[in-house]
C-alpha atoms as a PDB file:
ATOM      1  CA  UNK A   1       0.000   0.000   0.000  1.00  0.00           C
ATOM      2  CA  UNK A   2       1.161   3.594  -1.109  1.00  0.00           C
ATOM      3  CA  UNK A   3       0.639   6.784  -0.060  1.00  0.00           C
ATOM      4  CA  UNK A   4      -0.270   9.334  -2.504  1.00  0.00           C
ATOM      5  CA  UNK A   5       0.801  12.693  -1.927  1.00  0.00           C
ATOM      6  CA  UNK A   6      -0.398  15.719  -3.784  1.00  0.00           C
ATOM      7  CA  UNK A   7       1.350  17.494  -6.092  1.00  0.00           C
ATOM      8  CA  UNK A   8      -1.250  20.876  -5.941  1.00  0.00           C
ATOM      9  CA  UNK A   9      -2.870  22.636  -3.261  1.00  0.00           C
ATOM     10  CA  UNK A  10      -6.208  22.440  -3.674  1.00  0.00           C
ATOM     11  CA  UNK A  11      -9.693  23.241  -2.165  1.00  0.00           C
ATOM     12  CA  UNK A  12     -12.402  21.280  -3.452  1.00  0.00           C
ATOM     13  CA  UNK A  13     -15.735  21.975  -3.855  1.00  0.00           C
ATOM     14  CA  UNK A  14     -18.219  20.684  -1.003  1.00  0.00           C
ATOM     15  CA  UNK A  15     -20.539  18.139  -1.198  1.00  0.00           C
ATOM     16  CA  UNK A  16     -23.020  18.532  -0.912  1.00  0.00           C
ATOM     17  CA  UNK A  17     -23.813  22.110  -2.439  1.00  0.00           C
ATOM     18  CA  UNK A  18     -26.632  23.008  -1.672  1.00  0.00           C
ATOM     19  CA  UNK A  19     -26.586  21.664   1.935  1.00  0.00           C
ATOM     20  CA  UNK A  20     -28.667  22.005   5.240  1.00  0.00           C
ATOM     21  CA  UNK A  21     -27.458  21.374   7.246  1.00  0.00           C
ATOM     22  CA  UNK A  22     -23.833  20.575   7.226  1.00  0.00           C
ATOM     23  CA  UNK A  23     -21.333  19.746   4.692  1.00  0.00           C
ATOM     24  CA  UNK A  24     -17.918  17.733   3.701  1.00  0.00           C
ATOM     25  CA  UNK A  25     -14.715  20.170   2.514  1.00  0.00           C
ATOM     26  CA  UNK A  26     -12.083  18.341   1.198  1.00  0.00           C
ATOM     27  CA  UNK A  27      -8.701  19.452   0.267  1.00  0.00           C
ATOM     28  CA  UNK A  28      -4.987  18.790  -0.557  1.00  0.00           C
ATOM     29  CA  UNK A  29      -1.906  20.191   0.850  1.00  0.00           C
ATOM     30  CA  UNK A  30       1.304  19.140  -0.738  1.00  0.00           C
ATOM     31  CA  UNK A  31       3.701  19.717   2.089  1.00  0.00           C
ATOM     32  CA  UNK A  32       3.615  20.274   5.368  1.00  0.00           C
ATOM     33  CA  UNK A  33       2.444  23.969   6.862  1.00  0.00           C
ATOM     34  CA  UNK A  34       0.678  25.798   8.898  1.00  0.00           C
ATOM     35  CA  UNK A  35      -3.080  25.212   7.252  1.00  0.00           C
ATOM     36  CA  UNK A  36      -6.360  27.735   7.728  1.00  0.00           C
ATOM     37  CA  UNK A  37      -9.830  26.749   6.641  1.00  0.00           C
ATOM     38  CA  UNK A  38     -12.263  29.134   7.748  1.00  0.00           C
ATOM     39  CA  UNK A  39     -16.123  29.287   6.441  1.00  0.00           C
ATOM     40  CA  UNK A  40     -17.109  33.485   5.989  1.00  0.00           C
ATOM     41  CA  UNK A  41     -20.439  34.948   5.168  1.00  0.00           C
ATOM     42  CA  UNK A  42     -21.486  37.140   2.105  1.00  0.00           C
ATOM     43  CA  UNK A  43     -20.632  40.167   3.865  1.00  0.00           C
ATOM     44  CA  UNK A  44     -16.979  38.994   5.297  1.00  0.00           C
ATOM     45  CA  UNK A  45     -18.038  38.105   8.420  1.00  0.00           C
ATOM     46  CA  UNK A  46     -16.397  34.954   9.980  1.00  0.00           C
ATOM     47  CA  UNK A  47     -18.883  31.937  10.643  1.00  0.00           C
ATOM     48  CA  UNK A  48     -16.239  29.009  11.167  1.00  0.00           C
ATOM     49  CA  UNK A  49     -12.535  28.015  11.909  1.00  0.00           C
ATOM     50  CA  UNK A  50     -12.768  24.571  10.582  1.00  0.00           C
ATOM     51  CA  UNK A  51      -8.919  24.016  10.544  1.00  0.00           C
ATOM     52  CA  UNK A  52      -6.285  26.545  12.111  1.00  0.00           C
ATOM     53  CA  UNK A  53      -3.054  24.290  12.484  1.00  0.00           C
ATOM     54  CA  UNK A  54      -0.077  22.315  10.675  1.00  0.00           C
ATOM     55  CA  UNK A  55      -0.773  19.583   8.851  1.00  0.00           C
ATOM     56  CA  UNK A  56       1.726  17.379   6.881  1.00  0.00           C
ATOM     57  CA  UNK A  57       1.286  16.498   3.633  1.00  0.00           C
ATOM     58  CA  UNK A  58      -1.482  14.670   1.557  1.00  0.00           C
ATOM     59  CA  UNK A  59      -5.791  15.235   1.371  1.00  0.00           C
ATOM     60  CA  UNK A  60      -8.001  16.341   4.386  1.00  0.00           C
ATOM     61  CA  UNK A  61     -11.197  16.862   4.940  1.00  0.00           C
ATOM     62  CA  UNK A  62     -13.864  18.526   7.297  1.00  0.00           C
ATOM     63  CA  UNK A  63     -17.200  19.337   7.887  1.00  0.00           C
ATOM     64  CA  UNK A  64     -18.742  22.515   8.333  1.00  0.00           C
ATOM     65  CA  UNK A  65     -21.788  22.082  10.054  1.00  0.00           C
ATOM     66  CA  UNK A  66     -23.810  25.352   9.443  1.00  0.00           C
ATOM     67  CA  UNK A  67     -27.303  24.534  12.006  1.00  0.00           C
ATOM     68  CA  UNK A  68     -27.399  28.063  13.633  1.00  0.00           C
ATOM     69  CA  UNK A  69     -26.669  30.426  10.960  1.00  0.00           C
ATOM     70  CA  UNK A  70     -29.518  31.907   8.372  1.00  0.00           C
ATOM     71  CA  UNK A  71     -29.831  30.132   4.914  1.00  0.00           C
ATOM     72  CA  UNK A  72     -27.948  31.942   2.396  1.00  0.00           C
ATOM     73  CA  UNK A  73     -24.156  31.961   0.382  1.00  0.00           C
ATOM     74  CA  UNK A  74     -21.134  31.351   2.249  1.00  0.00           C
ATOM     75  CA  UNK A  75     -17.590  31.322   1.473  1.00  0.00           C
ATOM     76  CA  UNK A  76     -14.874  28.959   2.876  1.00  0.00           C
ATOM     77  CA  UNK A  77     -11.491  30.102   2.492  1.00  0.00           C
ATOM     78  CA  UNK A  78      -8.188  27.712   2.865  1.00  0.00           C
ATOM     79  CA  UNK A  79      -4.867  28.998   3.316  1.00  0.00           C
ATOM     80  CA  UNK A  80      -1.259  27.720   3.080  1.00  0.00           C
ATOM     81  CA  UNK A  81       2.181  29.131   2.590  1.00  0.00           C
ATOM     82  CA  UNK A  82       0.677  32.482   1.037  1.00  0.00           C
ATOM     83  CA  UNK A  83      -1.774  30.581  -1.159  1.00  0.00           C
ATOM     84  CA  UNK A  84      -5.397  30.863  -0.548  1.00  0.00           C
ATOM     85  CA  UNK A  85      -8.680  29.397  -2.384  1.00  0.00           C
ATOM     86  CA  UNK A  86     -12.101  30.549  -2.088  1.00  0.00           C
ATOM     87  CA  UNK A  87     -15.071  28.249  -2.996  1.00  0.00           C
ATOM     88  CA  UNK A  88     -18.935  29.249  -2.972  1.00  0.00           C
ATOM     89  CA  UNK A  89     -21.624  27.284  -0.638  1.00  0.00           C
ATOM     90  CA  UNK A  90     -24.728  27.843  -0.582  1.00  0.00           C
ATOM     91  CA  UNK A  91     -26.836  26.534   2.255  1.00  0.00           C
ATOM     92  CA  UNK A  92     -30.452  26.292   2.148  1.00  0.00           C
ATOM     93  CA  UNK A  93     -32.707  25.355   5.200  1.00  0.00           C
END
């Protein structure tokens, strides 16, 4: 058995999209360092710290569960090394 380490960092999208009323983020770091995933709202505003540590290499994953916030689009946000990504979710209740 192998392990596969990635060659890209890379936040997925989450599944599933729309959610209510949580959902899986996956993504890939390809070496180890200090990792942020944090979940914002339309307006900036933080609504989760899903990961704030270091991680070694190879693919995560978390869930944000979203049960006390207001249905609408959210942001999460991972960053690494002076890299971030930004995907859209959109959570309907």
């Amino acid at each position: 058995e192998s392990e596969i380490i990635p060659t890209a960092f890379l936040l997925n999208q989450n599944y599933p999209n729309p959610f209510n009323p949580s959902t899986k983020i996956s993504f890939s770091i390809p070496k180890q360092s200090f990792v942020t995933l944090k979940v914002y709202s339309v307006l900036g505003e933080e609504a989760a710290t899903l990961v704030n540590e270091e991680v070694a290499s190879g693919e995560y994953s978390a869930t944000f569960n979203a049960g006390g916030l207001a249905s609408g689009i959210y942001f999460a946000r991972l960053s690494s090394d002076g890299k971030s990504q930004i995907r859209k979710l959109m959570l309907i209740k």
